[in-house]
């Protein structure tokens, strides 16, 4: 959610679709479903997906080698 996601739709009536995406390559949706459909019961077809930061964590250390600091990226 927040500033890292966007939703595209033109209408909000029965049968309409809303497609979610993340605004930078640093984030990905937490759901396989990026499009929701407006249903006849006046609700959307699923939960609103959220964007989360793609993060790998610290790389594995190898015995006898020194790990150099990782340079920063546009992702933070």
N, CA, C and O atoms as a CHARMM CRD file, in Angstrom:
* protein
*
  304
    1    1 UNK  N      0.80500  -1.18800   0.00000 PROA 1      0.00000
    2    1 UNK  CA     0.00000   0.00000   0.00000 PROA 1      0.00000
    3    1 UNK  C      0.84600   1.24900   0.00000 PROA 1      0.00000
    4    1 UNK  O      2.03700   1.20400  -0.30700 PROA 1      0.00000
    5    2 UNK  N      0.24000   2.35100   0.34000 PROA 2      0.00000
    6    2 UNK  CA     0.93800   3.61500   0.42800 PROA 2      0.00000
    7    2 UNK  C      1.34500   4.15300  -0.92000 PROA 2      0.00000
    8    2 UNK  O      0.65800   3.93800  -1.91800 PROA 2      0.00000
    9    3 UNK  N      2.48100   4.86400  -0.95100 PROA 3      0.00000
   10    3 UNK  CA     2.94200   5.50900  -2.17300 PROA 3      0.00000
   11    3 UNK  C      3.59400   4.54700  -3.15900 PROA 3      0.00000
   12    3 UNK  O      3.92600   4.94900  -4.27300 PROA 3      0.00000
   13    4 UNK  N      3.78600   3.28100  -2.77500 PROA 4      0.00000
   14    4 UNK  CA     4.47200   2.33700  -3.65000 PROA 4      0.00000
   15    4 UNK  C      3.51800   1.52300  -4.51600 PROA 4      0.00000
   16    4 UNK  O      3.96200   0.63000  -5.23800 PROA 4      0.00000
   17    5 UNK  N      2.20500   1.81100  -4.46200 PROA 5      0.00000
   18    5 UNK  CA     1.24900   1.06100  -5.27500 PROA 5      0.00000
   19    5 UNK  C      0.29900   2.00300  -6.00700 PROA 5      0.00000
   20    5 UNK  O      0.13900   3.16800  -5.64100 PROA 5      0.00000
   21    6 UNK  N     -0.33100   1.46000  -7.05800 PROA 6      0.00000
   22    6 UNK  CA    -1.33700   2.22300  -7.79000 PROA 6      0.00000
   23    6 UNK  C     -2.40700   1.25900  -8.26900 PROA 6      0.00000
   24    6 UNK  O     -2.15700   0.06400  -8.42300 PROA 6      0.00000
   25    7 UNK  N     -3.59700   1.78400  -8.50100 PROA 7      0.00000
   26    7 UNK  CA    -4.69300   0.97800  -9.03400 PROA 7      0.00000
   27    7 UNK  C     -5.27800   1.71400 -10.23600 PROA 7      0.00000
   28    7 UNK  O     -5.46100   2.93100 -10.20700 PROA 7      0.00000
   29    8 UNK  N     -5.57100   0.95300 -11.29700 PROA 8      0.00000
   30    8 UNK  CA    -6.15600   1.53700 -12.50500 PROA 8      0.00000
   31    8 UNK  C     -7.55200   0.97200 -12.71600 PROA 8      0.00000
   32    8 UNK  O     -7.74600  -0.24300 -12.73100 PROA 8      0.00000
   33    9 UNK  N     -8.52300   1.86800 -12.88000 PROA 9      0.00000
   34    9 UNK  CA    -9.90400   1.48000 -13.16500 PROA 9      0.00000
   35    9 UNK  C    -10.60000   2.66100 -13.82100 PROA 9      0.00000
   36    9 UNK  O    -10.16100   3.80200 -13.67700 PROA 9      0.00000
   37   10 UNK  N    -11.67900   2.39300 -14.53700 PROA 10     0.00000
   38   10 UNK  CA   -12.41400   3.49300 -15.15800 PROA 10     0.00000
   39   10 UNK  C    -13.81100   3.64200 -14.56200 PROA 10     0.00000
   40   10 UNK  O    -14.32500   4.75600 -14.46500 PROA 10     0.00000
   41   11 UNK  N    -14.43200   2.52900 -14.16100 PROA 11     0.00000
   42   11 UNK  CA   -15.74800   2.57700 -13.52000 PROA 11     0.00000
   43   11 UNK  C    -15.74400   1.61400 -12.33700 PROA 11     0.00000
   44   11 UNK  O    -14.85900   0.76800 -12.21300 PROA 11     0.00000
   45   12 UNK  N    -16.75000   1.75700 -11.46600 PROA 12     0.00000
   46   12 UNK  CA   -16.83400   0.89700 -10.27900 PROA 12     0.00000
   47   12 UNK  C    -18.18300   0.17500 -10.22000 PROA 12     0.00000
   48   12 UNK  O    -18.69300  -0.10300  -9.13500 PROA 12     0.00000
   49   13 UNK  N    -18.75000  -0.12400 -11.37500 PROA 13     0.00000
   50   13 UNK  CA   -20.03900  -0.81500 -11.44000 PROA 13     0.00000
   51   13 UNK  C    -19.82100  -2.30400 -11.72300 PROA 13     0.00000
   52   13 UNK  O    -18.71100  -2.73700 -12.03100 PROA 13     0.00000
   53   14 UNK  N    -20.91400  -3.08000 -11.61000 PROA 14     0.00000
   54   14 UNK  CA   -20.86000  -4.53200 -11.79400 PROA 14     0.00000
   55   14 UNK  C    -20.09400  -4.91900 -13.05900 PROA 14     0.00000
   56   14 UNK  O    -20.35800  -4.39100 -14.13900 PROA 14     0.00000
   57   15 UNK  N    -19.14600  -5.84000 -12.91700 PROA 15     0.00000
   58   15 UNK  CA   -18.35400  -6.31600 -14.04300 PROA 15     0.00000
   59   15 UNK  C    -17.07800  -5.53000 -14.30700 PROA 15     0.00000
   60   15 UNK  O    -16.22900  -5.96700 -15.08300 PROA 15     0.00000
   61   16 UNK  N    -16.94000  -4.38000 -13.67200 PROA 16     0.00000
   62   16 UNK  CA   -15.75000  -3.55500 -13.87600 PROA 16     0.00000
   63   16 UNK  C    -14.53600  -4.23400 -13.24700 PROA 16     0.00000
   64   16 UNK  O    -14.67300  -5.05800 -12.34200 PROA 16     0.00000
   65   17 UNK  N    -13.35900  -3.88500 -13.73000 PROA 17     0.00000
   66   17 UNK  CA   -12.13800  -4.44900 -13.16800 PROA 17     0.00000
   67   17 UNK  C    -11.23900  -3.32700 -12.64700 PROA 17     0.00000
   68   17 UNK  O    -11.26500  -2.19800 -13.13700 PROA 17     0.00000
   69   18 UNK  N    -10.45100  -3.67700 -11.64500 PROA 18     0.00000
   70   18 UNK  CA    -9.45400  -2.77000 -11.07300 PROA 18     0.00000
   71   18 UNK  C     -8.13900  -3.53600 -11.03200 PROA 18     0.00000
   72   18 UNK  O     -8.06200  -4.61200 -10.44100 PROA 18     0.00000
   73   19 UNK  N     -7.10600  -2.98400 -11.65900 PROA 19     0.00000
   74   19 UNK  CA    -5.81700  -3.65800 -11.74100 PROA 19     0.00000
   75   19 UNK  C     -4.78700  -2.91900 -10.90400 PROA 19     0.00000
   76   19 UNK  O     -4.58700  -1.71400 -11.06000 PROA 19     0.00000
   77   20 UNK  N     -4.13700  -3.65800 -10.01400 PROA 20     0.00000
   78   20 UNK  CA    -3.13400  -3.11000  -9.10300 PROA 20     0.00000
   79   20 UNK  C     -1.73300  -3.36400  -9.63500 PROA 20     0.00000
   80   20 UNK  O     -1.48000  -4.37000 -10.29700 PROA 20     0.00000
   81   21 UNK  N     -0.82100  -2.43600  -9.33600 PROA 21     0.00000
   82   21 UNK  CA     0.59100  -2.62100  -9.67300 PROA 21     0.00000
   83   21 UNK  C      1.43400  -1.82300  -8.69400 PROA 21     0.00000
   84   21 UNK  O      0.94000  -0.91600  -8.02400 PROA 21     0.00000
   85   22 UNK  N      2.71100  -2.17000  -8.62000 PROA 22     0.00000
   86   22 UNK  CA     3.65500  -1.43500  -7.79000 PROA 22     0.00000
   87   22 UNK  C      4.35000  -0.40000  -8.66700 PROA 22     0.00000
   88   22 UNK  O      4.56900  -0.63400  -9.85500 PROA 22     0.00000
   89   23 UNK  N      4.69600   0.74200  -8.08200 PROA 23     0.00000
   90   23 UNK  CA     5.19200   1.86300  -8.86900 PROA 23     0.00000
   91   23 UNK  C      6.68200   1.79800  -9.18300 PROA 23     0.00000
   92   23 UNK  O      7.14900   2.54300 -10.04500 PROA 23     0.00000
   93   24 UNK  N      7.45000   0.93100  -8.51300 PROA 24     0.00000
   94   24 UNK  CA     8.87100   0.77800  -8.83800 PROA 24     0.00000
   95   24 UNK  C      9.22300  -0.70100  -8.86200 PROA 24     0.00000
   96   24 UNK  O      8.48800  -1.53300  -8.33000 PROA 24     0.00000
   97   25 UNK  N     10.36400  -1.02300  -9.48900 PROA 25     0.00000
   98   25 UNK  CA    10.79300  -2.42000  -9.55800 PROA 25     0.00000
   99   25 UNK  C     11.29600  -2.92600  -8.21300 PROA 25     0.00000
  100   25 UNK  O     11.58600  -4.11400  -8.07400 PROA 25     0.00000
  101   26 UNK  N     11.40600  -2.05400  -7.22600 PROA 26     0.00000
  102   26 UNK  CA    11.87700  -2.44900  -5.89400 PROA 26     0.00000
  103   26 UNK  C     10.78000  -3.15800  -5.10000 PROA 26     0.00000
  104   26 UNK  O     11.06200  -3.77800  -4.07500 PROA 26     0.00000
  105   27 UNK  N      9.54100  -3.07200  -5.56200 PROA 27     0.00000
  106   27 UNK  CA     8.40500  -3.63900  -4.84900 PROA 27     0.00000
  107   27 UNK  C      7.69700  -4.67100  -5.72200 PROA 27     0.00000
  108   27 UNK  O      7.76300  -4.61800  -6.95000 PROA 27     0.00000
  109   28 UNK  N      7.01500  -5.61800  -5.05900 PROA 28     0.00000
  110   28 UNK  CA     6.18300  -6.57800  -5.77900 PROA 28     0.00000
  111   28 UNK  C      4.88500  -6.78300  -5.01100 PROA 28     0.00000
  112   28 UNK  O      4.82700  -6.58900  -3.79600 PROA 28     0.00000
  113   29 UNK  N      3.83100  -7.18400  -5.75200 PROA 29     0.00000
  114   29 UNK  CA     2.54700  -7.45700  -5.11400 PROA 29     0.00000
  115   29 UNK  C      2.63700  -8.71800  -4.28200 PROA 29     0.00000
  116   29 UNK  O      3.34100  -9.66100  -4.64300 PROA 29     0.00000
  117   30 UNK  N      1.91000  -8.73500  -3.15000 PROA 30     0.00000
  118   30 UNK  CA     1.92200  -9.90600  -2.27500 PROA 30     0.00000
  119   30 UNK  C      0.87100 -10.93500  -2.67800 PROA 30     0.00000
  120   30 UNK  O      0.59000 -11.86000  -1.91600 PROA 30     0.00000
  121   31 UNK  N      0.29200 -10.78800  -3.85900 PROA 31     0.00000
  122   31 UNK  CA    -0.76000 -11.68900  -4.32700 PROA 31     0.00000
  123   31 UNK  C     -0.53300 -12.02700  -5.79600 PROA 31     0.00000
  124   31 UNK  O      0.00100 -11.21800  -6.55500 PROA 31     0.00000
  125   32 UNK  N     -0.94500 -13.23500  -6.18700 PROA 32     0.00000
  126   32 UNK  CA    -0.88100 -13.60400  -7.60800 PROA 32     0.00000
  127   32 UNK  C     -1.98000 -12.91500  -8.40200 PROA 32     0.00000
  128   32 UNK  O     -1.88600 -12.79900  -9.62400 PROA 32     0.00000
  129   33 UNK  N     -3.01600 -12.45900  -7.72000 PROA 33     0.00000
  130   33 UNK  CA    -4.14700 -11.79100  -8.37200 PROA 33     0.00000
  131   33 UNK  C     -3.93300 -10.28200  -8.34600 PROA 33     0.00000
  132   33 UNK  O     -4.01700  -9.66200  -7.28600 PROA 33     0.00000
  133   34 UNK  N     -3.65500  -9.68700  -9.50900 PROA 34     0.00000
  134   34 UNK  CA    -3.47200  -8.23900  -9.56000 PROA 34     0.00000
  135   34 UNK  C     -4.72600  -7.51000 -10.03300 PROA 34     0.00000
  136   34 UNK  O     -4.77100  -6.28100 -10.00900 PROA 34     0.00000
  137   35 UNK  N     -5.74900  -8.25800 -10.46500 PROA 35     0.00000
  138   35 UNK  CA    -6.98300  -7.65200 -10.95300 PROA 35     0.00000
  139   35 UNK  C     -8.17300  -8.15700 -10.14300 PROA 35     0.00000
  140   35 UNK  O     -8.34900  -9.36100  -9.96200 PROA 35     0.00000
  141   36 UNK  N     -8.98500  -7.22000  -9.66000 PROA 36     0.00000
  142   36 UNK  CA   -10.21400  -7.54400  -8.95100 PROA 36     0.00000
  143   36 UNK  C    -11.39700  -7.14900  -9.81900 PROA 36     0.00000
  144   36 UNK  O    -11.31600  -6.20100 -10.60000 PROA 36     0.00000
  145   37 UNK  N    -12.50500  -7.88600  -9.67900 PROA 37     0.00000
  146   37 UNK  CA   -13.71500  -7.63900 -10.46700 PROA 37     0.00000
  147   37 UNK  C    -14.83000  -7.20900  -9.51800 PROA 37     0.00000
  148   37 UNK  O    -14.97200  -7.75800  -8.42600 PROA 37     0.00000
  149   38 UNK  N    -15.62600  -6.21500  -9.94600 PROA 38     0.00000
  150   38 UNK  CA   -16.78900  -5.78400  -9.17300 PROA 38     0.00000
  151   38 UNK  C    -17.90200  -6.81500  -9.35600 PROA 38     0.00000
  152   38 UNK  O    -18.33600  -7.07500 -10.47800 PROA 38     0.00000
  153   39 UNK  N    -18.35800  -7.39500  -8.25200 PROA 39     0.00000
  154   39 UNK  CA   -19.35800  -8.46800  -8.28200 PROA 39     0.00000
  155   39 UNK  C    -20.77200  -7.93900  -8.08000 PROA 39     0.00000
  156   39 UNK  O    -20.96200  -6.78700  -7.68900 PROA 39     0.00000
  157   40 UNK  N    -21.76200  -8.78600  -8.34900 PROA 40     0.00000
  158   40 UNK  CA   -23.16400  -8.38800  -8.22900 PROA 40     0.00000
  159   40 UNK  C    -23.57200  -8.11600  -6.78100 PROA 40     0.00000
  160   40 UNK  O    -24.58500  -7.45600  -6.54600 PROA 40     0.00000
  161   41 UNK  N    -22.80600  -8.61100  -5.81100 PROA 41     0.00000
  162   41 UNK  CA   -23.13000  -8.34100  -4.40700 PROA 41     0.00000
  163   41 UNK  C    -22.47400  -7.04200  -3.90600 PROA 41     0.00000
  164   41 UNK  O    -22.36600  -6.81900  -2.70100 PROA 41     0.00000
  165   42 UNK  N    -22.04700  -6.20500  -4.83300 PROA 42     0.00000
  166   42 UNK  CA   -21.46700  -4.88700  -4.56100 PROA 42     0.00000
  167   42 UNK  C    -20.16000  -4.95800  -3.77500 PROA 42     0.00000
  168   42 UNK  O    -19.87500  -4.09300  -2.94600 PROA 42     0.00000
  169   43 UNK  N    -19.36700  -5.99700  -4.04400 PROA 43     0.00000
  170   43 UNK  CA   -18.04800  -6.10700  -3.43200 PROA 43     0.00000
  171   43 UNK  C    -17.05100  -6.49800  -4.50900 PROA 43     0.00000
  172   43 UNK  O    -17.43600  -6.91400  -5.60200 PROA 43     0.00000
  173   44 UNK  N    -15.76800  -6.36200  -4.19800 PROA 44     0.00000
  174   44 UNK  CA   -14.71100  -6.74800  -5.12800 PROA 44     0.00000
  175   44 UNK  C    -14.38800  -8.22000  -4.93500 PROA 44     0.00000
  176   44 UNK  O    -14.61400  -8.76900  -3.85600 PROA 44     0.00000
  177   45 UNK  N    -13.86400  -8.85800  -5.96400 PROA 45     0.00000
  178   45 UNK  CA   -13.70000 -10.31400  -6.02700 PROA 45     0.00000
  179   45 UNK  C    -12.60400 -10.87700  -5.13200 PROA 45     0.00000
  180   45 UNK  O    -12.44300 -12.09700  -5.08800 PROA 45     0.00000
  181   46 UNK  N    -11.85600 -10.06900  -4.43100 PROA 46     0.00000
  182   46 UNK  CA   -10.79600 -10.57600  -3.56200 PROA 46     0.00000
  183   46 UNK  C    -10.25600  -9.49100  -2.66100 PROA 46     0.00000
  184   46 UNK  O    -10.76200  -8.37000  -2.62600 PROA 46     0.00000
  185   47 UNK  N     -9.21700  -9.85100  -1.93600 PROA 47     0.00000
  186   47 UNK  CA    -8.55900  -8.89400  -1.05100 PROA 47     0.00000
  187   47 UNK  C     -7.67600  -7.94800  -1.86000 PROA 47     0.00000
  188   47 UNK  O     -7.10100  -8.33800  -2.87600 PROA 47     0.00000
  189   48 UNK  N     -7.57700  -6.72100  -1.40800 PROA 48     0.00000
  190   48 UNK  CA    -6.73400  -5.73500  -2.06500 PROA 48     0.00000
  191   48 UNK  C     -5.27100  -6.13800  -1.89500 PROA 48     0.00000
  192   48 UNK  O     -4.80100  -6.26400  -0.76400 PROA 48     0.00000
  193   49 UNK  N     -4.54100  -6.34300  -2.99400 PROA 49     0.00000
  194   49 UNK  CA    -3.12900  -6.71200  -2.86000 PROA 49     0.00000
  195   49 UNK  C     -2.30600  -5.53900  -2.33500 PROA 49     0.00000
  196   49 UNK  O     -2.68100  -4.38000  -2.51100 PROA 49     0.00000
  197   50 UNK  N     -1.20200  -5.84500  -1.69900 PROA 50     0.00000
  198   50 UNK  CA    -0.30200  -4.82300  -1.16300 PROA 50     0.00000
  199   50 UNK  C      1.06900  -4.99000  -1.81600 PROA 50     0.00000
  200   50 UNK  O      1.44400  -6.09300  -2.21200 PROA 50     0.00000
  201   51 UNK  N      1.80500  -3.90000  -1.92400 PROA 51     0.00000
  202   51 UNK  CA     3.17800  -3.95700  -2.41400 PROA 51     0.00000
  203   51 UNK  C      4.12400  -4.09200  -1.22800 PROA 51     0.00000
  204   51 UNK  O      3.93300  -3.45800  -0.19100 PROA 51     0.00000
  205   52 UNK  N      5.13600  -4.92000  -1.39300 PROA 52     0.00000
  206   52 UNK  CA     6.16100  -5.02300  -0.36500 PROA 52     0.00000
  207   52 UNK  C      7.53700  -4.99600  -1.01300 PROA 52     0.00000
  208   52 UNK  O      7.71600  -5.41500  -2.15600 PROA 52     0.00000
  209   53 UNK  N      8.50500  -4.49000  -0.25100 PROA 53     0.00000
  210   53 UNK  CA     9.87600  -4.34500  -0.72700 PROA 53     0.00000
  211   53 UNK  C     10.48400  -5.71200  -0.99400 PROA 53     0.00000
  212   53 UNK  O     10.38400  -6.61400  -0.16100 PROA 53     0.00000
  213   54 UNK  N     11.11100  -5.86800  -2.14700 PROA 54     0.00000
  214   54 UNK  CA    11.82800  -7.10000  -2.47100 PROA 54     0.00000
  215   54 UNK  C     13.17200  -7.02500  -1.75000 PROA 54     0.00000
  216   54 UNK  O     13.98800  -6.14600  -2.02900 PROA 54     0.00000
  217   55 UNK  N     13.39100  -7.94900  -0.82700 PROA 55     0.00000
  218   55 UNK  CA    14.60000  -7.92400  -0.01900 PROA 55     0.00000
  219   55 UNK  C     15.14300  -9.33600   0.14100 PROA 55     0.00000
  220   55 UNK  O     14.41000 -10.24500   0.53200 PROA 55     0.00000
  221   56 UNK  N     16.40800  -9.52200  -0.15400 PROA 56     0.00000
  222   56 UNK  CA    17.03600 -10.85000  -0.10900 PROA 56     0.00000
  223   56 UNK  C     17.71300 -11.14900   1.21900 PROA 56     0.00000
  224   56 UNK  O     18.01800 -12.30800   1.50000 PROA 56     0.00000
  225   57 UNK  N     17.95500 -10.14300   2.03500 PROA 57     0.00000
  226   57 UNK  CA    18.68400 -10.36500   3.27000 PROA 57     0.00000
  227   57 UNK  C     20.18400 -10.37700   3.01000 PROA 57     0.00000
  228   57 UNK  O     20.63400 -10.13700   1.89000 PROA 57     0.00000
  229   58 UNK  N     20.94900 -10.65900   4.05900 PROA 58     0.00000
  230   58 UNK  CA    22.40100 -10.64500   3.95200 PROA 58     0.00000
  231   58 UNK  C     22.89200 -11.90400   3.23500 PROA 58     0.00000
  232   58 UNK  O     22.40200 -12.99900   3.50900 PROA 58     0.00000
  233   59 UNK  N     23.85000 -11.76100   2.32600 PROA 59     0.00000
  234   59 UNK  CA    24.38200 -12.94000   1.63100 PROA 59     0.00000
  235   59 UNK  C     25.15900 -13.84200   2.58800 PROA 59     0.00000
  236   59 UNK  O     25.65400 -13.39100   3.62100 PROA 59     0.00000
  237   60 UNK  N     25.25500 -15.10700   2.23200 PROA 60     0.00000
  238   60 UNK  CA    25.95700 -16.08700   3.04700 PROA 60     0.00000
  239   60 UNK  C     27.45800 -15.82000   3.03400 PROA 60     0.00000
  240   60 UNK  O     28.03400 -15.51900   1.98800 PROA 60     0.00000
  241   61 UNK  N     28.08600 -15.93000   4.20100 PROA 61     0.00000
  242   61 UNK  CA    29.53200 -15.74800   4.28800 PROA 61     0.00000
  243   61 UNK  C     30.23300 -17.05200   3.92700 PROA 61     0.00000
  244   61 UNK  O     29.72500 -18.13900   4.20200 PROA 61     0.00000
  245   62 UNK  N     31.41100 -16.93200   3.30600 PROA 62     0.00000
  246   62 UNK  CA    32.20800 -18.09200   2.92700 PROA 62     0.00000
  247   62 UNK  C     33.49000 -18.06600   3.74800 PROA 62     0.00000
  248   62 UNK  O     34.13600 -17.02400   3.86100 PROA 62     0.00000
  249   63 UNK  N     33.85800 -19.20500   4.31900 PROA 63     0.00000
  250   63 UNK  CA    35.04700 -19.28900   5.14800 PROA 63     0.00000
  251   63 UNK  C     36.27700 -18.86500   4.34900 PROA 63     0.00000
  252   63 UNK  O     36.48300 -19.30500   3.21800 PROA 63     0.00000
  253   64 UNK  N     37.09500 -17.99500   4.96400 PROA 64     0.00000
  254   64 UNK  CA    38.32100 -17.53300   4.32200 PROA 64     0.00000
  255   64 UNK  C     38.12600 -16.32200   3.42600 PROA 64     0.00000
  256   64 UNK  O     39.09100 -15.81700   2.85200 PROA 64     0.00000
  257   65 UNK  N     36.90300 -15.85200   3.29600 PROA 65     0.00000
  258   65 UNK  CA    36.62400 -14.68000   2.45000 PROA 65     0.00000
  259   65 UNK  C     36.00100 -13.58500   3.29500 PROA 65     0.00000
  260   65 UNK  O     35.29400 -13.85300   4.26600 PROA 65     0.00000
  261   66 UNK  N     36.27300 -12.35800   2.91200 PROA 66     0.00000
  262   66 UNK  CA    35.68900 -11.22500   3.61000 PROA 66     0.00000
  263   66 UNK  C     34.54300 -10.66300   2.77900 PROA 66     0.00000
  264   66 UNK  O     34.67400 -10.46600   1.57100 PROA 66     0.00000
  265   67 UNK  N     33.42800 -10.41100   3.43500 PROA 67     0.00000
  266   67 UNK  CA    32.25800  -9.86500   2.76300 PROA 67     0.00000
  267   67 UNK  C     32.38700  -8.35200   2.69200 PROA 67     0.00000
  268   67 UNK  O     32.48600  -7.69500   3.72800 PROA 67     0.00000
  269   68 UNK  N     32.38900  -7.79100   1.49900 PROA 68     0.00000
  270   68 UNK  CA    32.46700  -6.34100   1.32200 PROA 68     0.00000
  271   68 UNK  C     31.07800  -5.74000   1.46000 PROA 68     0.00000
  272   68 UNK  O     30.08300  -6.38500   1.13000 PROA 68     0.00000
  273   69 UNK  N     31.00800  -4.49700   1.95200 PROA 69     0.00000
  274   69 UNK  CA    29.69300  -3.84200   2.06600 PROA 69     0.00000
  275   69 UNK  C     29.00000  -3.76800   0.70400 PROA 69     0.00000
  276   69 UNK  O     29.63700  -3.54200  -0.32400 PROA 69     0.00000
  277   70 UNK  N     27.72300  -3.95800   0.72300 PROA 70     0.00000
  278   70 UNK  CA    26.92100  -3.90000  -0.49600 PROA 70     0.00000
  279   70 UNK  C     26.63300  -2.43700  -0.82500 PROA 70     0.00000
  280   70 UNK  O     26.25200  -1.65600   0.04800 PROA 70     0.00000
  281   71 UNK  N     26.81900  -2.08100  -2.08200 PROA 71     0.00000
  282   71 UNK  CA    26.49500  -0.70700  -2.47100 PROA 71     0.00000
  283   71 UNK  C     24.98900  -0.51200  -2.43500 PROA 71     0.00000
  284   71 UNK  O     24.22400  -1.45500  -2.64000 PROA 71     0.00000
  285   72 UNK  N     24.57300   0.71300  -2.17500 PROA 72     0.00000
  286   72 UNK  CA    23.13800   0.99200  -2.09500 PROA 72     0.00000
  287   72 UNK  C     22.51800   0.97900  -3.49200 PROA 72     0.00000
  288   72 UNK  O     23.21400   1.11000  -4.49800 PROA 72     0.00000
  289   73 UNK  N     21.22800   0.82400  -3.53000 PROA 73     0.00000
  290   73 UNK  CA    20.47400   0.84300  -4.77900 PROA 73     0.00000
  291   73 UNK  C     19.42500   1.92500  -4.69500 PROA 73     0.00000
  292   73 UNK  O     19.31600   2.60800  -3.67600 PROA 73     0.00000
  293   74 UNK  N     18.65700   2.09000  -5.74400 PROA 74     0.00000
  294   74 UNK  CA    17.53900   3.03600  -5.72300 PROA 74     0.00000
  295   74 UNK  C     16.43300   2.58100  -4.78000 PROA 74     0.00000
  296   74 UNK  O     15.50700   3.33500  -4.48200 PROA 74     0.00000
  297   75 UNK  N     16.53800   1.34900  -4.31800 PROA 75     0.00000
  298   75 UNK  CA    15.49900   0.78400  -3.44100 PROA 75     0.00000
  299   75 UNK  C     15.75100   1.11100  -1.97300 PROA 75     0.00000
  300   75 UNK  O     14.86800   0.88600  -1.14500 PROA 75     0.00000
  301   76 UNK  N     16.89400   1.61800  -1.63100 PROA 76     0.00000
  302   76 UNK  CA    17.11000   1.99700  -0.24900 PROA 76     0.00000
  303   76 UNK  C     18.23400   1.34200   0.43600 PROA 76     0.00000
  304   76 UNK  O     18.48200   1.61100   1.61200 PROA 76     0.00000
